[in-house]
Amino acid sequence: MLNRLSRPAALTLCALPVIALLAVAGFAPLPFSVAQPGPTTNVLGEDGGKPVIAITGAPTRDTSGALRAVTIVATGPDASVHLGDVVDGWFREDRAVMPRDSVYPSGGSTKEIEKHNQQEMKGSQDAATEAALAYLGDDSGKVKVTLQLGDVGGPSAGLLFSLGIIDMLDGDGSGGDLTGGKSIAGTGTIDDDGKVGAVGGVSLKVQAAHRDGATVFLVPKAECADAKASAPESMRLIPATTLKDTVTALTNLEKGSGAVPKC
C-alpha cells in the first residue's frame, strides 16, 4: 500500500532537484566573457611616454584636436564567469555578456591568445600604414611609420591609425586639421586598399568615447545601429566604409561644407 504525499510535500520534493541545479549553476563557471568600456588613446599624442605614431622621412605637422582609438575590456580567457555575473551584465547598459569564443580564439592558452592578438594588431598597423600612404600618393614612398599602442591587441584601431598618419603628414590637404580641433573617436579595421571593416563591441566603445569627451564617433557602417543604441544625442555618428570617404567626411565637417553622412 502506497502513502500519498500532501500537495505541499510533493511540490517541495519536486523542487529540490531544481534548487540543486540552480545552486550548481550559480557556482559553476560559464563559457561567457563580460566586457565593459575600456580606455581611449589619442593616436595623435603619446602613450606611455612614447608617440603613438612616429614618422620619419617626411616633415610632420603640428596637430590640434584628438583622434581617439577606443577599446573594450573583457574578462580574461582564464577568468571564471558565474551566473550572477551574467545576470548582472544583462541588466547593465555599461556591460555586455558575450560567448567567450567570440572574444577569444578557442583552444588556446592565455599566452597563445595574447600572441594572436598582438599579431592581429601588427597586421592592422601594417595595413593602416599602407592604406594611408597609398591615399597620400607616390611622394610618400620614402616615409617610414612606426606605430605603438601599449598592450592593446587586435585590429580595431586600424582606421584611426590611418587617419592619424594622414593628419600628421597632410591634414585636410589645405593647411587645416582633419579633426577641425574636435575630439573625434572611432573604431574599425582597415585593409591595404582602405576598406573599413566591422569590429564588435561598438555600443561599449561609444560609451568610452563619450566618457572621454569625444563629440564625433566614426563607426563601420554595418554597426551604425549598435552605435545609435548607446550614443547620446549630442554625439555625431559618421558611418565609415572606406578611408577615402572617411577623410572626405571629416574634411567636409571641418570646413562646414559638403556632405557628411550620418548613421
CSV table of C-alpha atoms in Angstrom, one decimal:
chain,number,residue,atom,x,y,z
A,1,MET,CA,0.0,0.0,0.0
A,2,LEU,CA,1.4,3.4,-1.0
A,3,ASN,CA,1.2,6.5,1.1
A,4,ARG,CA,0.1,9.6,-0.7
A,5,LEU,CA,2.1,12.8,-0.1
A,6,SER,CA,0.3,16.0,0.6
A,7,ARG,CA,0.4,18.6,-2.2
A,8,PRO,CA,2.9,20.9,-0.4
A,9,ALA,CA,5.2,18.0,0.4
A,10,ALA,CA,5.0,16.8,-3.2
A,11,LEU,CA,5.9,20.3,-4.6
A,12,THR,CA,8.8,20.5,-2.2
A,13,LEU,CA,10.1,17.2,-3.3
A,14,CYS,CA,9.8,18.1,-7.0
A,15,ALA,CA,11.5,21.5,-6.3
A,16,LEU,CA,14.6,20.0,-4.7
A,17,PRO,CA,16.3,18.9,-7.9
A,18,VAL,CA,15.6,22.3,-9.5
A,19,ILE,CA,17.0,24.1,-6.5
A,20,ALA,CA,20.1,21.9,-6.6
A,21,LEU,CA,20.6,22.6,-10.3
A,22,LEU,CA,20.3,26.3,-9.7
A,23,ALA,CA,22.8,26.1,-6.9
A,24,VAL,CA,25.3,24.3,-9.1
A,25,ALA,CA,24.7,26.7,-11.9
A,26,GLY,CA,25.3,29.6,-9.6
A,27,PHE,CA,28.8,28.4,-8.6
A,28,ALA,CA,29.8,26.7,-11.9
A,29,PRO,CA,32.0,28.7,-14.4
A,30,LEU,CA,30.1,29.5,-17.6
A,31,PRO,CA,31.5,29.9,-21.1
A,32,PHE,CA,31.0,33.7,-21.3
A,33,SER,CA,33.1,36.9,-21.1
A,34,VAL,CA,31.8,40.1,-19.6
A,35,ALA,CA,33.0,43.3,-21.3
A,36,GLN,CA,32.9,47.0,-20.4
A,37,PRO,CA,34.1,50.3,-21.9
A,38,GLY,CA,37.9,50.5,-21.9
A,39,PRO,CA,40.4,53.3,-22.2
A,40,THR,CA,40.7,55.5,-25.2
A,41,THR,CA,44.0,56.8,-26.6
A,42,ASN,CA,44.7,59.9,-28.8
A,43,VAL,CA,46.7,58.4,-31.7
A,44,LEU,CA,48.0,62.0,-32.4
A,45,GLY,CA,49.6,62.0,-29.0
A,46,GLU,CA,51.6,59.7,-26.7
A,47,ASP,CA,51.0,56.5,-24.9
A,48,GLY,CA,53.3,55.5,-22.1
A,49,GLY,CA,55.6,58.5,-22.8
A,50,LYS,CA,56.1,57.5,-26.5
A,51,PRO,CA,54.4,58.8,-29.6
A,52,VAL,CA,51.7,56.5,-30.8
A,53,ILE,CA,52.6,57.4,-34.4
A,54,ALA,CA,56.3,58.2,-35.2
A,55,ILE,CA,57.1,59.3,-38.7
A,56,THR,CA,60.5,59.7,-40.4
A,57,GLY,CA,61.4,60.5,-44.0
A,58,ALA,CA,58.9,63.4,-44.3
A,59,PRO,CA,58.0,66.6,-42.3
A,60,THR,CA,55.1,66.3,-40.0
A,61,ARG,CA,52.5,68.8,-38.9
A,62,ASP,CA,51.6,70.2,-35.5
A,63,THR,CA,48.0,68.9,-35.0
A,64,SER,CA,45.1,70.0,-32.8
A,65,GLY,CA,42.1,68.1,-31.5
A,66,ALA,CA,42.2,64.3,-31.0
A,67,LEU,CA,41.7,61.1,-32.9
A,68,ARG,CA,40.8,58.6,-30.1
A,69,ALA,CA,41.1,54.9,-30.6
A,70,VAL,CA,38.6,53.2,-28.3
A,71,THR,CA,38.7,49.8,-26.6
A,72,ILE,CA,36.7,47.5,-24.5
A,73,VAL,CA,38.0,45.5,-21.5
A,74,ALA,CA,36.8,41.9,-21.2
A,75,THR,CA,37.2,39.3,-18.5
A,76,GLY,CA,40.3,37.2,-19.4
A,77,PRO,CA,40.2,33.8,-21.2
A,78,ASP,CA,41.0,32.1,-17.9
A,79,ALA,CA,38.6,34.1,-15.7
A,80,SER,CA,35.7,32.3,-14.1
A,81,VAL,CA,32.3,33.9,-15.0
A,82,HIS,CA,29.4,32.7,-13.0
A,83,LEU,CA,25.6,33.0,-13.3
A,84,GLY,CA,25.5,36.1,-11.1
A,85,ASP,CA,28.0,37.9,-13.3
A,86,VAL,CA,26.0,37.0,-16.4
A,87,VAL,CA,22.6,38.2,-14.9
A,88,ASP,CA,24.3,41.4,-13.7
A,89,GLY,CA,25.7,42.0,-17.1
A,90,TRP,CA,22.4,41.5,-18.9
A,91,PHE,CA,20.8,44.3,-16.8
A,92,ARG,CA,23.5,46.9,-17.1
A,93,GLU,CA,24.0,49.2,-20.1
A,94,ASP,CA,27.7,49.5,-19.5
A,95,ARG,CA,28.3,45.8,-19.6
A,96,ALA,CA,28.0,43.2,-22.4
A,97,VAL,CA,27.8,39.4,-22.0
A,98,MET,CA,29.3,37.6,-24.9
A,99,PRO,CA,30.2,34.0,-25.7
A,100,ARG,CA,33.9,33.5,-24.7
A,101,ASP,CA,34.7,32.1,-28.2
A,102,SER,CA,33.5,35.4,-29.8
A,103,VAL,CA,36.1,37.3,-27.7
A,104,TYR,CA,39.0,34.9,-27.7
A,105,PRO,CA,40.1,32.2,-30.1
A,106,SER,CA,39.1,28.8,-28.7
A,107,GLY,CA,41.6,26.1,-27.8
A,108,GLY,CA,44.5,28.3,-27.0
A,109,SER,CA,46.3,29.2,-23.8
A,110,THR,CA,46.4,32.7,-22.4
A,111,LYS,CA,49.9,33.3,-23.9
A,112,GLU,CA,48.8,31.9,-27.3
A,113,ILE,CA,45.8,34.2,-27.3
A,114,GLU,CA,47.9,37.2,-26.3
A,115,LYS,CA,50.3,36.3,-29.2
A,116,HIS,CA,47.4,36.0,-31.6
A,117,ASN,CA,46.0,39.4,-30.6
A,118,GLN,CA,49.5,41.1,-31.0
A,119,GLN,CA,49.8,39.5,-34.4
A,120,GLU,CA,46.5,40.9,-35.4
A,121,MET,CA,47.5,44.3,-34.1
A,122,LYS,CA,50.8,44.2,-36.1
A,123,GLY,CA,48.9,43.2,-39.3
A,124,SER,CA,46.4,46.0,-38.7
A,125,GLN,CA,49.2,48.5,-38.2
A,126,ASP,CA,50.9,47.4,-41.5
A,127,ALA,CA,47.6,47.7,-43.4
A,128,ALA,CA,46.9,51.1,-41.8
A,129,THR,CA,50.2,52.4,-42.9
A,130,GLU,CA,50.0,51.1,-46.4
A,131,ALA,CA,46.4,52.4,-46.8
A,132,ALA,CA,47.4,55.9,-45.5
A,133,LEU,CA,50.5,56.2,-47.7
A,134,ALA,CA,48.6,54.9,-50.7
A,135,TYR,CA,45.9,57.6,-50.1
A,136,LEU,CA,48.6,60.3,-49.9
A,137,GLY,CA,50.2,59.2,-53.2
A,138,ASP,CA,53.6,58.3,-54.6
A,139,ASP,CA,55.5,61.1,-52.8
A,140,SER,CA,55.2,59.1,-49.6
A,141,GLY,CA,57.5,56.2,-50.8
A,142,LYS,CA,60.4,57.1,-48.5
A,143,VAL,CA,58.2,57.6,-45.4
A,144,LYS,CA,58.7,55.2,-42.5
A,145,VAL,CA,55.9,54.9,-39.9
A,146,THR,CA,56.2,53.3,-36.5
A,147,LEU,CA,53.0,52.6,-34.6
A,148,GLN,CA,52.6,51.5,-31.0
A,149,LEU,CA,49.7,51.4,-28.6
A,150,GLY,CA,50.7,49.8,-25.3
A,151,ASP,CA,49.1,46.5,-24.5
A,152,VAL,CA,46.2,46.9,-26.8
A,153,GLY,CA,45.7,43.9,-29.2
A,154,GLY,CA,43.5,43.2,-32.2
A,155,PRO,CA,42.8,45.1,-35.4
A,156,SER,CA,40.1,47.5,-34.4
A,157,ALA,CA,42.4,50.6,-34.3
A,158,GLY,CA,43.3,50.3,-38.0
A,159,LEU,CA,41.1,53.2,-39.3
A,160,LEU,CA,42.2,55.6,-36.6
A,161,PHE,CA,45.9,54.8,-37.3
A,162,SER,CA,45.4,55.6,-41.0
A,163,LEU,CA,43.6,58.8,-40.2
A,164,GLY,CA,46.4,59.8,-37.7
A,165,ILE,CA,49.1,59.3,-40.3
A,166,ILE,CA,47.2,61.3,-42.9
A,167,ASP,CA,46.6,64.1,-40.4
A,168,MET,CA,50.2,64.3,-39.3
A,169,LEU,CA,51.5,64.4,-42.9
A,170,ASP,CA,48.8,66.3,-44.8
A,171,GLY,CA,46.0,67.3,-42.6
A,172,ASP,CA,42.9,68.2,-44.7
A,173,GLY,CA,45.1,68.9,-47.7
A,174,SER,CA,44.9,72.7,-47.4
A,175,GLY,CA,46.6,73.5,-44.1
A,176,GLY,CA,43.9,72.5,-41.7
A,177,ASP,CA,43.4,69.6,-39.4
A,178,LEU,CA,41.3,66.5,-40.1
A,179,THR,CA,39.8,66.9,-36.6
A,180,GLY,CA,38.9,70.6,-37.0
A,181,GLY,CA,40.2,70.9,-33.4
A,182,LYS,CA,37.5,68.5,-32.2
A,183,SER,CA,37.8,65.3,-30.1
A,184,ILE,CA,36.9,62.6,-32.6
A,185,ALA,CA,36.8,58.9,-31.6
A,186,GLY,CA,36.2,55.8,-33.7
A,187,THR,CA,36.8,52.2,-34.5
A,188,GLY,CA,37.1,49.9,-37.5
A,189,THR,CA,39.5,47.6,-39.1
A,190,ILE,CA,41.2,48.6,-42.4
A,191,ASP,CA,42.8,46.6,-45.2
A,192,ASP,CA,45.6,47.6,-47.6
A,193,ASP,CA,43.1,49.1,-50.0
A,194,GLY,CA,41.5,51.3,-47.4
A,195,LYS,CA,38.3,49.3,-46.9
A,196,VAL,CA,36.8,49.7,-43.4
A,197,GLY,CA,35.5,46.6,-41.6
A,198,ALA,CA,33.3,45.8,-38.6
A,199,VAL,CA,34.8,45.2,-35.1
A,200,GLY,CA,32.2,44.3,-32.5
A,201,GLY,CA,31.6,45.9,-29.0
A,202,VAL,CA,30.6,49.2,-30.6
A,203,SER,CA,27.9,50.1,-28.1
A,204,LEU,CA,30.5,49.9,-25.3
A,205,LYS,CA,33.1,51.8,-27.4
A,206,VAL,CA,30.7,54.7,-27.9
A,207,GLN,CA,30.3,54.9,-24.1
A,208,ALA,CA,34.1,55.0,-23.7
A,209,ALA,CA,34.3,57.8,-26.3
A,210,HIS,CA,31.6,59.9,-24.7
A,211,ARG,CA,33.2,59.4,-21.3
A,212,ASP,CA,36.5,60.8,-22.6
A,213,GLY,CA,35.0,63.8,-24.3
A,214,ALA,CA,34.6,62.8,-27.9
A,215,THR,CA,31.8,64.6,-29.8
A,216,VAL,CA,32.1,62.7,-33.1
A,217,PHE,CA,32.3,58.9,-33.5
A,218,LEU,CA,33.4,57.1,-36.6
A,219,VAL,CA,31.8,53.7,-36.9
A,220,PRO,CA,31.8,50.9,-39.5
A,221,LYS,CA,28.6,51.4,-41.5
A,222,ALA,CA,27.4,47.9,-40.7
A,223,GLU,CA,27.4,48.7,-37.0
A,224,CYS,CA,25.6,52.0,-37.1
A,225,ALA,CA,22.6,50.5,-35.3
A,226,ASP,CA,24.7,49.3,-32.4
A,227,ALA,CA,26.3,52.7,-32.1
A,228,LYS,CA,23.0,54.5,-32.1
A,229,ALA,CA,21.7,52.3,-29.3
A,230,SER,CA,24.1,53.8,-26.7
A,231,ALA,CA,25.2,57.2,-28.2
A,232,PRO,CA,24.0,60.4,-26.5
A,233,GLU,CA,22.1,62.8,-28.8
A,234,SER,CA,25.0,65.2,-28.6
A,235,MET,CA,27.3,62.7,-30.3
A,236,ARG,CA,27.6,62.8,-34.1
A,237,LEU,CA,27.8,59.3,-35.6
A,238,ILE,CA,29.6,59.1,-39.0
A,239,PRO,CA,29.5,55.8,-40.9
A,240,ALA,CA,32.8,54.7,-42.4
A,241,THR,CA,33.1,52.5,-45.4
A,242,THR,CA,36.5,53.4,-46.9
A,243,LEU,CA,39.4,55.5,-45.8
A,244,LYS,CA,38.9,58.0,-48.7
A,245,ASP,CA,35.2,58.5,-47.9
A,246,THR,CA,36.0,59.0,-44.2
A,247,VAL,CA,38.7,61.6,-44.9
A,248,THR,CA,36.2,63.4,-47.2
A,249,ALA,CA,33.5,63.3,-44.5
A,250,LEU,CA,35.9,64.7,-41.8
A,251,THR,CA,37.2,67.4,-44.2
A,252,ASN,CA,33.6,68.5,-45.1
A,253,LEU,CA,32.7,68.5,-41.4
A,254,GLU,CA,35.8,70.7,-40.5
A,255,LYS,CA,35.1,73.1,-43.3
A,256,GLY,CA,31.3,73.2,-42.8
A,257,SER,CA,30.6,72.5,-46.4
A,258,GLY,CA,29.8,69.4,-48.5
A,259,ALA,CA,28.0,66.2,-47.5
A,260,VAL,CA,28.7,64.5,-44.2
A,261,PRO,CA,27.0,61.1,-43.9
A,262,LYS,CA,25.3,60.1,-40.6
A,263,CYS,CA,24.1,56.9,-39.0
